[in-house]
Amino acid sequence: MPPDVTSAPPPPTVPAGSAGSSAGPATGPVGSVTGWGRTAPTSARLVRPASAADAVTAVRECGPRGGIARGLGRAYGDAAQNAGGTVWDMTGLDRIRAIDAEAGVVTCDAGVSLHRLMQVLLPLGWFVPVTPGTRFVTVGGAIGADIHGKNHHGAGSFARHVRSLELLTADGEVRTVAPGTDLFDATTGGMGLTGVILGAVIQLLPVETSLMTVDTERATDLDDLLARLTATDHRYRYSVAWIDLLARGRSRGRAVLTRGDHAPAAALGPRARRDPLAFRPGRLPPAPRHLPEGLLSRPAVALFNELWYRKAPRRRTGELQRLSAFFHPLDGLPHWNRIYGRGGFVQYQFVVGHGQEETLRRIVHRIGDRRCPSFLAVLKRFGPAGPGWLSFPTEGWTLALDIPAGLPGLGAFLDELDEEVAAAGGRVYLAKDSRLRPELLSAMYAGLPAFRTLRAELDPHGVFTSDLARRLGL
């Protein structure tokens, strides 16, 4: 077992408005805070704890409007905002405390990013068990949102791989919380509303290389895509489909299906075998702050989608790709959210169960008929739901898409889709939501009453709160 890794460098990106560290919790001025979608900014007092003791002090001094923990700011909506209150930037708690390289277990602070874990763990032959579409999320954020990835159909969500977590509750106590308890189930997916996650013990995935072996194929329409996923997804650890939501006629729902697994050492050529676990993600210049209007117009997005589909191979097997290219292509373009302009964008993600394919088809048709200019649209299959009361994934089909926030009539249109999703027994993802109507929440999340009851007992004075919590009555 190697020595503990401490004082890890800070993550490579800093969330908007972070306050910087000092001895004791660093408190900056009141600043504007927004989600990754850059919609509905609100002002809050910004505090950056540098230790668990700082976090305890910060919670005690949060004021009457309460506080919410924030990581690297990749929640798309208002989950890590707190208008008129306090926002705790947790990236100052950034130590990797211990690594058991034999058992594949890491103990770390909640402010450590998945990027940092990959840097440290890949050379030892271990990979994070679940990663979303960006590696610039913190461990605390991964637990609070109970993130999922391209492997949910086999591996479940992030919480399934957490052996224990440290939680600072409203009474100032730091508790060790284990799976199988109500507090664990309320915290995983609880969006930071049960307390401040300070650290976690995580089971890792063994890998032989830092490359992926990838199969790519085209699906001619939505039915073809669903059939391919249903018939063969079990053969792959990871699976995702980019879907063209602007295609019409016989091509409606056409897609590029990408699936793969971690490449074994035997698949590498002589040069790659010299350093099989090297982690060298590429990086492009950041997106400019101001982009010309019309960049994401319907014609422009339709042309992009046409070119993206046509350039994909009809079928290609065994291609070697970097981890970053397979899992996190957008991370290569820092601040890619700027491409939507000053108005920002809404990411809409829902899941409906198996047997609700007609609902999925109807929604895809409605999005296409509405001509929503989305070039970042992905479809995946989820496996069985985890125990988290507000955890998003449940067995079935999930579709996620980005839409410019200024699209006329967008709010009313998404409200209608919400109603279809709820009627089909589905739900929307709270970590990406910025506009769901509260009356639909209980129809989507059966664990909501238990969550509210436990939260009221644990935090009767509402120390932990957020714009999301107030908007939805959590």
CSV table of C-alpha atoms in Angstrom, one decimal:
chain,number,residue,atom,x,y,z
A,1,MET,CA,0.0,0.0,0.0
A,2,PRO,CA,1.6,3.3,-1.0
A,3,PRO,CA,1.8,6.3,1.4
A,4,ASP,CA,-1.2,8.6,1.7
A,5,VAL,CA,-1.5,11.2,-0.9
A,6,THR,CA,-2.1,14.6,0.8
A,7,SER,CA,-2.4,18.2,-0.2
A,8,ALA,CA,-3.4,17.4,-3.7
A,9,PRO,CA,-3.3,20.3,-6.2
A,10,PRO,CA,-6.6,22.1,-6.6
A,11,PRO,CA,-8.8,21.0,-9.5
A,12,PRO,CA,-7.9,22.6,-12.9
A,13,THR,CA,-11.0,24.7,-13.0
A,14,VAL,CA,-12.7,26.8,-10.4
A,15,PRO,CA,-16.4,27.4,-10.1
A,16,ALA,CA,-17.8,30.8,-10.8
A,17,GLY,CA,-17.4,33.1,-7.8
A,18,SER,CA,-15.1,30.9,-5.7
A,19,ALA,CA,-13.6,32.8,-2.8
A,20,GLY,CA,-10.0,31.5,-2.5
A,21,SER,CA,-8.6,29.8,0.7
A,22,SER,CA,-6.9,31.1,3.8
A,23,ALA,CA,-6.5,30.0,7.4
A,24,GLY,CA,-10.1,29.4,8.4
A,25,PRO,CA,-13.0,29.6,6.0
A,26,ALA,CA,-12.4,32.3,3.5
A,27,THR,CA,-15.4,34.6,3.1
A,28,GLY,CA,-15.6,36.7,0.0
A,29,PRO,CA,-18.1,39.4,-0.9
A,30,VAL,CA,-21.6,38.7,-2.0
A,31,GLY,CA,-21.3,37.4,-5.6
A,32,SER,CA,-23.4,36.2,-8.5
A,33,VAL,CA,-23.7,32.4,-8.8
A,34,THR,CA,-25.2,30.4,-11.6
A,35,GLY,CA,-25.3,26.8,-12.9
A,36,TRP,CA,-23.5,25.5,-15.9
A,37,GLY,CA,-26.4,26.4,-18.1
A,38,ARG,CA,-25.8,30.1,-17.2
A,39,THR,CA,-29.5,30.8,-16.6
A,40,ALA,CA,-31.2,32.5,-13.6
A,41,PRO,CA,-28.1,33.7,-11.6
A,42,THR,CA,-28.6,34.7,-8.0
A,43,SER,CA,-26.5,36.4,-5.4
A,44,ALA,CA,-25.0,34.7,-2.3
A,45,ARG,CA,-22.3,35.1,0.3
A,46,LEU,CA,-19.3,33.0,-0.8
A,47,VAL,CA,-17.3,30.9,1.7
A,48,ARG,CA,-14.5,28.5,0.9
A,49,PRO,CA,-13.7,26.2,3.8
A,50,ALA,CA,-10.1,24.8,3.8
A,51,SER,CA,-10.7,22.0,6.3
A,52,ALA,CA,-13.5,20.0,8.0
A,53,ALA,CA,-13.2,22.3,11.1
A,54,ASP,CA,-13.6,25.3,8.7
A,55,ALA,CA,-16.8,23.7,7.3
A,56,VAL,CA,-18.2,23.2,10.8
A,57,THR,CA,-17.6,26.9,11.5
A,58,ALA,CA,-19.0,28.0,8.2
A,59,VAL,CA,-22.2,26.0,8.7
A,60,ARG,CA,-22.7,27.5,12.2
A,61,GLU,CA,-22.3,31.0,10.7
A,62,CYS,CA,-24.4,30.6,7.6
A,63,GLY,CA,-27.1,33.0,8.6
A,64,PRO,CA,-30.9,33.0,8.4
A,65,ARG,CA,-31.0,32.1,4.7
A,66,GLY,CA,-29.0,28.9,5.2
A,67,GLY,CA,-26.3,27.5,2.9
A,68,ILE,CA,-25.6,24.9,0.2
A,69,ALA,CA,-22.4,23.2,-0.7
A,70,ARG,CA,-21.0,23.7,-4.2
A,71,GLY,CA,-18.3,21.9,-6.1
A,72,LEU,CA,-17.0,22.7,-9.6
A,73,GLY,CA,-20.3,24.3,-10.7
A,74,ARG,CA,-21.3,21.7,-13.2
A,75,ALA,CA,-24.9,21.3,-12.0
A,76,TYR,CA,-26.8,22.8,-15.0
A,77,GLY,CA,-29.6,24.5,-13.0
A,78,ASP,CA,-30.0,26.0,-9.6
A,79,ALA,CA,-29.1,23.1,-7.3
A,80,ALA,CA,-25.9,24.8,-6.0
A,81,GLN,CA,-27.3,28.4,-5.7
A,82,ASN,CA,-28.8,30.0,-2.7
A,83,ALA,CA,-30.3,33.5,-3.2
A,84,GLY,CA,-29.6,35.8,-0.3
A,85,GLY,CA,-27.9,33.1,1.7
A,86,THR,CA,-24.5,31.3,1.7
A,87,VAL,CA,-22.8,29.1,-0.8
A,88,TRP,CA,-19.9,26.9,0.4
A,89,ASP,CA,-17.2,26.3,-2.2
A,90,MET,CA,-15.9,22.9,-1.2
A,91,THR,CA,-13.0,22.7,-3.6
A,92,GLY,CA,-10.6,23.7,-0.7
A,93,LEU,CA,-11.1,20.2,0.8
A,94,ASP,CA,-9.0,18.5,-1.8
A,95,ARG,CA,-6.9,15.8,-0.2
A,96,ILE,CA,-6.6,12.3,-1.4
A,97,ARG,CA,-6.1,10.8,2.1
A,98,ALA,CA,-5.3,7.2,1.4
A,99,ILE,CA,-5.1,4.6,-1.4
A,100,ASP,CA,-5.3,0.9,-1.0
A,101,ALA,CA,-3.7,-0.1,-4.4
A,102,GLU,CA,-4.4,-3.8,-3.7
A,103,ALA,CA,-8.0,-3.6,-2.9
A,104,GLY,CA,-8.7,-0.6,-5.2
A,105,VAL,CA,-10.2,1.7,-2.6
A,106,VAL,CA,-9.6,5.4,-2.2
A,107,THR,CA,-10.4,7.7,0.7
A,108,CYS,CA,-10.6,11.3,-0.2
A,109,ASP,CA,-12.1,14.7,0.6
A,110,ALA,CA,-15.3,15.7,-1.0
A,111,GLY,CA,-13.7,18.6,-3.0
A,112,VAL,CA,-11.4,16.3,-5.0
A,113,SER,CA,-12.4,16.2,-8.6
A,114,LEU,CA,-12.8,13.1,-10.7
A,115,HIS,CA,-10.1,14.5,-13.0
A,116,ARG,CA,-7.7,14.5,-10.0
A,117,LEU,CA,-8.6,11.0,-9.1
A,118,MET,CA,-7.9,9.8,-12.7
A,119,GLN,CA,-4.5,11.6,-12.6
A,120,VAL,CA,-3.5,9.8,-9.4
A,121,LEU,CA,-5.2,6.4,-9.8
A,122,LEU,CA,-4.7,5.5,-13.4
A,123,PRO,CA,-0.9,5.0,-13.0
A,124,LEU,CA,-1.8,2.5,-10.3
A,125,GLY,CA,-4.2,0.5,-12.5
A,126,TRP,CA,-7.5,1.9,-11.2
A,127,PHE,CA,-10.3,4.0,-12.6
A,128,VAL,CA,-13.3,5.8,-11.1
A,129,PRO,CA,-16.3,3.4,-11.1
A,130,VAL,CA,-18.7,5.9,-12.7
A,131,THR,CA,-18.1,9.1,-14.6
A,132,PRO,CA,-20.6,11.4,-16.2
A,133,GLY,CA,-19.9,13.4,-19.4
A,134,THR,CA,-17.4,15.6,-17.6
A,135,ARG,CA,-14.5,14.7,-15.3
A,136,PHE,CA,-14.6,18.2,-13.7
A,137,VAL,CA,-17.1,17.3,-11.0
A,138,THR,CA,-16.2,16.8,-7.3
A,139,VAL,CA,-16.7,13.6,-5.3
A,140,GLY,CA,-19.1,15.5,-3.1
A,141,GLY,CA,-21.1,16.6,-6.2
A,142,ALA,CA,-21.0,13.0,-7.6
A,143,ILE,CA,-22.6,11.7,-4.4
A,144,GLY,CA,-25.0,14.6,-3.9
A,145,ALA,CA,-26.4,14.2,-7.4
A,146,ASP,CA,-25.8,10.4,-7.5
A,147,ILE,CA,-24.3,10.8,-10.9
A,148,HIS,CA,-24.6,8.1,-13.7
A,149,GLY,CA,-22.5,7.4,-16.7
A,150,LYS,CA,-22.5,5.3,-19.9
A,151,ASN,CA,-22.2,2.1,-17.7
A,152,HIS,CA,-25.4,2.5,-15.6
A,153,HIS,CA,-27.0,-0.6,-17.3
A,154,GLY,CA,-24.3,-2.7,-15.6
A,155,ALA,CA,-22.7,-0.7,-12.8
A,156,GLY,CA,-25.5,1.5,-11.5
A,157,SER,CA,-24.9,5.0,-10.2
A,158,PHE,CA,-22.0,6.5,-8.2
A,159,ALA,CA,-23.5,5.8,-4.8
A,160,ARG,CA,-23.4,2.0,-5.5
A,161,HIS,CA,-19.6,2.2,-5.2
A,162,VAL,CA,-19.4,4.4,-2.1
A,163,ARG,CA,-18.4,2.3,0.9
A,164,SER,CA,-19.0,5.2,3.4
A,165,LEU,CA,-19.2,8.9,3.5
A,166,GLU,CA,-18.6,11.7,6.0
A,167,LEU,CA,-21.5,14.1,6.5
A,168,LEU,CA,-21.6,17.3,8.4
A,169,THR,CA,-25.2,17.7,9.6
A,170,ALA,CA,-27.1,20.8,10.8
A,171,ASP,CA,-26.3,20.1,14.5
A,172,GLY,CA,-22.5,20.5,13.8
A,173,GLU,CA,-21.9,16.7,14.1
A,174,VAL,CA,-19.7,14.9,11.5
A,175,ARG,CA,-21.3,11.5,10.9
A,176,THR,CA,-19.9,8.4,9.2
A,177,VAL,CA,-22.8,7.2,7.0
A,178,ALA,CA,-22.9,3.7,5.6
A,179,PRO,CA,-24.9,2.2,2.7
A,180,GLY,CA,-28.2,0.6,3.8
A,181,THR,CA,-29.1,3.4,6.2
A,182,ASP,CA,-31.9,6.0,5.7
A,183,LEU,CA,-29.4,8.9,5.9
A,184,PHE,CA,-27.2,7.3,3.1
A,185,ASP,CA,-30.3,6.9,0.9
A,186,ALA,CA,-31.4,10.4,1.5
A,187,THR,CA,-28.0,11.9,0.9
A,188,THR,CA,-27.1,10.1,-2.3
A,189,GLY,CA,-29.1,12.1,-4.8
A,190,GLY,CA,-30.3,14.5,-2.1
A,191,MET,CA,-28.7,17.5,-3.8
A,192,GLY,CA,-26.8,18.6,-0.7
A,193,LEU,CA,-29.9,19.1,1.4
A,194,THR,CA,-29.1,16.6,4.2
A,195,GLY,CA,-25.7,18.2,5.1
A,196,VAL,CA,-22.3,18.9,3.7
A,197,ILE,CA,-20.4,15.9,2.4
A,198,LEU,CA,-16.8,16.1,3.7
A,199,GLY,CA,-15.3,12.9,2.4
A,200,ALA,CA,-15.9,9.4,1.1
A,201,VAL,CA,-14.5,5.9,0.7
A,202,ILE,CA,-14.9,4.7,-2.9
A,203,GLN,CA,-14.5,1.3,-4.5
A,204,LEU,CA,-12.6,1.6,-7.8
A,205,LEU,CA,-12.5,-0.3,-11.1
A,206,PRO,CA,-9.3,-2.2,-12.2
A,207,VAL,CA,-8.0,-1.4,-15.6
A,208,GLU,CA,-4.9,-2.4,-17.6
A,209,THR,CA,-4.6,0.6,-19.8
A,210,SER,CA,-5.8,4.2,-20.2
A,211,LEU,CA,-7.3,3.5,-23.6
A,212,MET,CA,-10.7,2.3,-24.6
A,213,THR,CA,-11.6,-0.3,-27.3
A,214,VAL,CA,-14.7,1.2,-29.1
A,215,ASP,CA,-17.3,-0.1,-31.5
A,216,THR,CA,-19.2,2.5,-33.5
A,217,GLU,CA,-22.3,2.1,-35.7
A,218,ARG,CA,-25.1,4.0,-37.2
A,219,ALA,CA,-28.8,3.5,-36.5
A,220,THR,CA,-31.1,4.6,-39.3
A,221,ASP,CA,-34.0,5.7,-37.1
A,222,LEU,CA,-35.2,5.6,-33.5
A,223,ASP,CA,-36.8,2.1,-33.7
A,224,ASP,CA,-33.5,0.8,-35.2
A,225,LEU,CA,-31.6,2.4,-32.3
A,226,LEU,CA,-33.8,0.9,-29.6
A,227,ALA,CA,-33.6,-2.5,-31.2
A,228,ARG,CA,-29.8,-2.4,-31.3
A,229,LEU,CA,-29.5,-1.3,-27.7
A,230,THR,CA,-32.0,-3.9,-26.5
A,231,ALA,CA,-30.4,-6.7,-28.3
A,232,THR,CA,-26.7,-6.1,-27.6
A,233,ASP,CA,-26.1,-3.6,-24.8
A,234,HIS,CA,-25.4,-6.4,-22.4
A,235,ARG,CA,-22.2,-7.2,-24.3
A,236,TYR,CA,-20.6,-3.8,-23.4
A,237,ARG,CA,-19.6,-2.1,-20.2
A,238,TYR,CA,-20.2,1.4,-21.7
A,239,SER,CA,-22.9,2.4,-24.2
A,240,VAL,CA,-24.3,5.7,-25.4
A,241,ALA,CA,-26.0,7.0,-28.5
A,242,TRP,CA,-25.9,10.5,-30.0
A,243,ILE,CA,-29.3,11.1,-31.6
A,244,ASP,CA,-30.3,13.6,-34.3
A,245,LEU,CA,-33.5,15.2,-33.0
A,246,LEU,CA,-33.8,17.4,-36.1
A,247,ALA,CA,-34.0,14.6,-38.6
A,248,ARG,CA,-37.4,14.0,-40.1
A,249,GLY,CA,-39.3,11.5,-42.1
A,250,ARG,CA,-37.8,8.0,-42.3
A,251,SER,CA,-34.6,9.3,-40.6
A,252,ARG,CA,-36.3,10.6,-37.5
A,253,GLY,CA,-34.3,9.6,-34.5
A,254,ARG,CA,-31.3,8.4,-36.4
A,255,ALA,CA,-28.3,8.0,-34.2
A,256,VAL,CA,-24.6,7.2,-33.9
A,257,LEU,CA,-24.2,4.4,-31.3
A,258,THR,CA,-20.8,4.2,-29.5
A,259,ARG,CA,-20.0,1.4,-27.1
A,260,GLY,CA,-16.8,0.0,-25.6
A,261,ASP,CA,-14.7,-1.2,-22.7
A,262,HIS,CA,-11.3,-0.5,-21.2
A,263,ALA,CA,-8.7,-1.9,-23.5
A,264,PRO,CA,-6.6,-4.8,-22.3
A,265,ALA,CA,-2.8,-4.4,-22.5
A,266,ALA,CA,-2.7,-7.0,-25.3
A,267,ALA,CA,-4.7,-4.7,-27.6
A,268,LEU,CA,-2.0,-2.0,-27.5
A,269,GLY,CA,0.8,-1.5,-30.0
A,270,PRO,CA,4.5,-1.5,-29.1
A,271,ARG,CA,4.6,2.3,-28.5
A,272,ALA,CA,1.5,2.4,-26.3
A,273,ARG,CA,2.8,-0.6,-24.3
A,274,ARG,CA,5.7,1.5,-23.0
A,275,ASP,CA,3.3,3.6,-20.9
A,276,PRO,CA,0.0,1.8,-21.0
A,277,LEU,CA,-1.6,3.8,-18.2
A,278,ALA,CA,-0.6,7.3,-19.3
A,279,PHE,CA,-3.4,9.9,-18.9
A,280,ARG,CA,-3.0,12.7,-21.3
A,281,PRO,CA,-6.3,14.4,-22.0
A,282,GLY,CA,-6.2,16.9,-24.9
A,283,ARG,CA,-7.2,20.5,-24.4
A,284,LEU,CA,-8.3,23.2,-26.8
A,285,PRO,CA,-8.3,27.0,-26.3
A,286,PRO,CA,-11.4,28.1,-24.3
A,287,ALA,CA,-14.5,29.1,-26.0
A,288,PRO,CA,-14.6,32.9,-26.4
A,289,ARG,CA,-16.8,34.9,-24.0
A,290,HIS,CA,-18.9,36.4,-26.8
A,291,LEU,CA,-20.0,34.4,-29.8
A,292,PRO,CA,-22.0,35.7,-32.8
A,293,GLU,CA,-25.8,35.3,-32.7
A,294,GLY,CA,-27.2,32.6,-34.8
A,295,LEU,CA,-24.4,30.1,-34.2
A,296,LEU,CA,-27.0,27.6,-32.8
A,297,SER,CA,-29.8,28.5,-35.2
A,298,ARG,CA,-32.0,25.6,-36.5
A,299,PRO,CA,-30.3,25.6,-39.9
A,300,ALA,CA,-26.8,25.6,-38.4
A,301,VAL,CA,-27.6,22.8,-36.0
A,302,ALA,CA,-29.3,20.8,-38.7
A,303,LEU,CA,-26.2,21.1,-40.9
A,304,PHE,CA,-24.0,20.1,-38.0
A,305,ASN,CA,-26.2,17.1,-37.2
A,306,GLU,CA,-26.2,16.0,-40.9
A,307,LEU,CA,-22.4,16.2,-41.1
A,308,TRP,CA,-21.9,14.5,-37.7
A,309,TYR,CA,-24.1,11.6,-38.8
A,310,ARG,CA,-22.5,11.3,-42.2
A,311,LYS,CA,-19.0,11.3,-40.9
A,312,ALA,CA,-19.6,8.4,-38.5
A,313,PRO,CA,-18.8,4.9,-39.8
A,314,ARG,CA,-21.6,2.6,-40.7
A,315,ARG,CA,-19.9,0.1,-38.6
A,316,ARG,CA,-16.4,0.1,-37.0
A,317,THR,CA,-15.1,-2.3,-34.3
A,318,GLY,CA,-12.1,-2.3,-32.0
A,319,GLU,CA,-11.0,1.3,-32.4
A,320,LEU,CA,-8.6,2.4,-29.7
A,321,GLN,CA,-9.6,5.8,-28.2
A,322,ARG,CA,-8.2,7.9,-25.3
A,323,LEU,CA,-10.4,7.9,-22.1
A,324,SER,CA,-10.9,11.6,-22.6
A,325,ALA,CA,-12.2,11.2,-26.1
A,326,PHE,CA,-14.6,8.4,-25.2
A,327,PHE,CA,-16.0,9.8,-21.9
A,328,HIS,CA,-15.4,13.6,-21.9
A,329,PRO,CA,-15.0,15.0,-25.4
A,330,LEU,CA,-16.4,18.4,-24.4
A,331,ASP,CA,-13.9,18.8,-21.6
A,332,GLY,CA,-11.3,19.4,-24.3
A,333,LEU,CA,-13.1,22.8,-24.8
A,334,PRO,CA,-13.0,24.8,-21.6
A,335,HIS,CA,-16.1,26.9,-21.0
A,336,TRP,CA,-18.0,25.2,-23.8
A,337,ASN,CA,-21.2,26.4,-22.2
A,338,ARG,CA,-20.4,29.8,-23.7
A,339,ILE,CA,-21.3,28.6,-27.2
A,340,TYR,CA,-25.0,29.2,-26.3
A,341,GLY,CA,-24.4,32.9,-25.9
A,342,ARG,CA,-25.4,35.2,-23.0
A,343,GLY,CA,-28.9,33.7,-22.7
A,344,GLY,CA,-27.5,30.3,-21.7
A,345,PHE,CA,-29.2,27.0,-22.2
A,346,VAL,CA,-31.4,24.4,-20.6
A,347,GLN,CA,-30.4,20.8,-20.3
A,348,TYR,CA,-33.5,18.6,-20.2
A,349,GLN,CA,-33.1,15.0,-19.2
A,350,PHE,CA,-35.8,12.5,-18.4
A,351,VAL,CA,-36.1,8.7,-18.0
A,352,VAL,CA,-39.1,6.5,-18.7
A,353,GLY,CA,-39.3,2.8,-18.0
A,354,HIS,CA,-39.2,-0.2,-20.3
A,355,GLY,CA,-42.6,-0.6,-21.8
A,356,GLN,CA,-42.9,3.1,-22.2
A,357,GLU,CA,-41.2,3.2,-25.6
A,358,GLU,CA,-44.2,4.9,-27.2
A,359,THR,CA,-43.9,7.8,-24.8
A,360,LEU,CA,-40.2,8.1,-25.8
A,361,ARG,CA,-41.1,8.0,-29.5
A,362,ARG,CA,-43.8,10.6,-29.0
A,363,ILE,CA,-41.4,13.0,-27.1
A,364,VAL,CA,-38.7,12.6,-29.8
A,365,HIS,CA,-41.3,13.3,-32.4
A,366,ARG,CA,-42.5,16.4,-30.6
A,367,ILE,CA,-39.0,17.7,-30.1
A,368,GLY,CA,-38.4,17.2,-33.8
A,369,ASP,CA,-41.6,18.8,-34.9
A,370,ARG,CA,-40.8,21.8,-32.5
A,371,ARG,CA,-37.5,22.0,-34.3
A,372,CYS,CA,-35.5,22.4,-31.1
A,373,PRO,CA,-31.9,23.2,-32.2
A,374,SER,CA,-30.1,20.6,-30.1
A,375,PHE,CA,-26.8,19.1,-31.2
A,376,LEU,CA,-25.9,17.6,-27.8
A,377,ALA,CA,-28.6,14.9,-27.5
A,378,VAL,CA,-27.8,11.5,-26.1
A,379,LEU,CA,-29.9,8.4,-25.4
A,380,LYS,CA,-28.9,5.6,-23.0
A,381,ARG,CA,-30.4,2.6,-21.3
A,382,PHE,CA,-30.5,2.6,-17.5
A,383,GLY,CA,-30.3,-0.5,-15.3
A,384,PRO,CA,-32.2,-1.0,-12.1
A,385,ALA,CA,-32.7,2.0,-9.7
A,386,GLY,CA,-30.5,2.4,-6.7
A,387,PRO,CA,-31.8,3.0,-3.2
A,388,GLY,CA,-31.4,6.8,-3.2
A,389,TRP,CA,-34.7,8.4,-2.4
A,390,LEU,CA,-34.2,11.3,-4.9
A,391,SER,CA,-31.7,9.5,-7.1
A,392,PHE,CA,-32.6,10.0,-10.8
A,393,PRO,CA,-31.8,6.7,-12.6
A,394,THR,CA,-34.4,4.1,-12.8
A,395,GLU,CA,-34.6,1.2,-15.2
A,396,GLY,CA,-35.5,2.3,-18.7
A,397,TRP,CA,-34.6,4.9,-21.4
A,398,THR,CA,-33.1,8.2,-20.7
A,399,LEU,CA,-32.8,11.1,-23.1
A,400,ALA,CA,-30.8,14.3,-22.5
A,401,LEU,CA,-30.6,17.3,-24.7
A,402,ASP,CA,-29.4,20.9,-24.6
A,403,ILE,CA,-31.7,23.7,-25.8
A,404,PRO,CA,-30.9,27.4,-26.0
A,405,ALA,CA,-32.8,29.1,-23.2
A,406,GLY,CA,-34.1,31.9,-25.4
A,407,LEU,CA,-36.1,29.6,-27.7
A,408,PRO,CA,-39.6,31.1,-27.9
A,409,GLY,CA,-42.2,29.2,-25.9
A,410,LEU,CA,-39.6,26.8,-24.5
A,411,GLY,CA,-40.9,26.9,-20.9
A,412,ALA,CA,-44.5,25.9,-21.9
A,413,PHE,CA,-43.2,23.2,-24.3
A,414,LEU,CA,-41.0,21.6,-21.6
A,415,ASP,CA,-43.9,21.8,-19.1
A,416,GLU,CA,-46.0,19.7,-21.5
A,417,LEU,CA,-43.1,17.1,-21.8
A,418,ASP,CA,-42.9,17.0,-18.0
A,419,GLU,CA,-46.5,16.0,-17.9
A,420,GLU,CA,-46.0,13.2,-20.4
A,421,VAL,CA,-43.0,11.9,-18.5
A,422,ALA,CA,-44.8,12.0,-15.2
A,423,ALA,CA,-47.9,10.3,-16.7
A,424,ALA,CA,-45.6,7.5,-17.9
A,425,GLY,CA,-44.1,7.0,-14.4
A,426,GLY,CA,-40.8,8.7,-15.4
A,427,ARG,CA,-38.9,11.6,-13.9
A,428,VAL,CA,-36.5,14.4,-14.7
A,429,TYR,CA,-33.0,14.8,-13.4
A,430,LEU,CA,-32.8,17.4,-10.5
A,431,ALA,CA,-29.1,18.0,-11.1
A,432,LYS,CA,-29.9,19.4,-14.5
A,433,ASP,CA,-33.3,21.0,-13.8
A,434,SER,CA,-33.9,24.7,-13.6
A,435,ARG,CA,-37.7,25.0,-14.3
A,436,LEU,CA,-39.7,21.9,-13.2
A,437,ARG,CA,-43.1,22.7,-11.6
A,438,PRO,CA,-43.2,21.5,-8.0
A,439,GLU,CA,-46.6,19.8,-8.3
A,440,LEU,CA,-45.1,17.2,-10.6
A,441,LEU,CA,-42.2,16.3,-8.3
A,442,SER,CA,-44.2,13.9,-6.1
A,443,ALA,CA,-45.5,12.0,-9.1
A,444,MET,CA,-41.9,11.5,-10.3
A,445,TYR,CA,-40.1,10.6,-7.1
A,446,ALA,CA,-41.8,8.1,-4.8
A,447,GLY,CA,-39.2,8.6,-2.1
A,448,LEU,CA,-40.0,12.3,-1.7
A,449,PRO,CA,-42.2,12.0,1.4
A,450,ALA,CA,-39.5,10.0,3.2
A,451,PHE,CA,-36.9,12.5,2.2
A,452,ARG,CA,-38.9,15.4,3.4
A,453,THR,CA,-39.7,13.7,6.7
A,454,LEU,CA,-36.0,12.8,7.4
A,455,ARG,CA,-34.8,16.3,6.4
A,456,ALA,CA,-37.3,18.0,8.7
A,457,GLU,CA,-36.1,15.8,11.6
A,458,LEU,CA,-32.4,16.3,10.8
A,459,ASP,CA,-32.5,20.0,9.9
A,460,PRO,CA,-35.6,21.5,11.5
A,461,HIS,CA,-34.4,25.1,11.1
A,462,GLY,CA,-33.5,24.7,7.4
A,463,VAL,CA,-29.8,25.3,7.6
A,464,PHE,CA,-29.2,23.5,4.3
A,465,THR,CA,-31.2,25.0,1.5
A,466,SER,CA,-30.9,26.1,-2.1
A,467,ASP,CA,-32.7,27.8,-4.9
A,468,LEU,CA,-33.7,24.3,-6.2
A,469,ALA,CA,-35.0,23.4,-2.7
A,470,ARG,CA,-37.1,26.5,-2.4
A,471,ARG,CA,-38.5,26.2,-6.0
A,472,LEU,CA,-39.5,22.6,-5.6
A,473,GLY,CA,-40.5,22.6,-1.9
A,474,LEU,CA,-37.9,19.9,-1.1
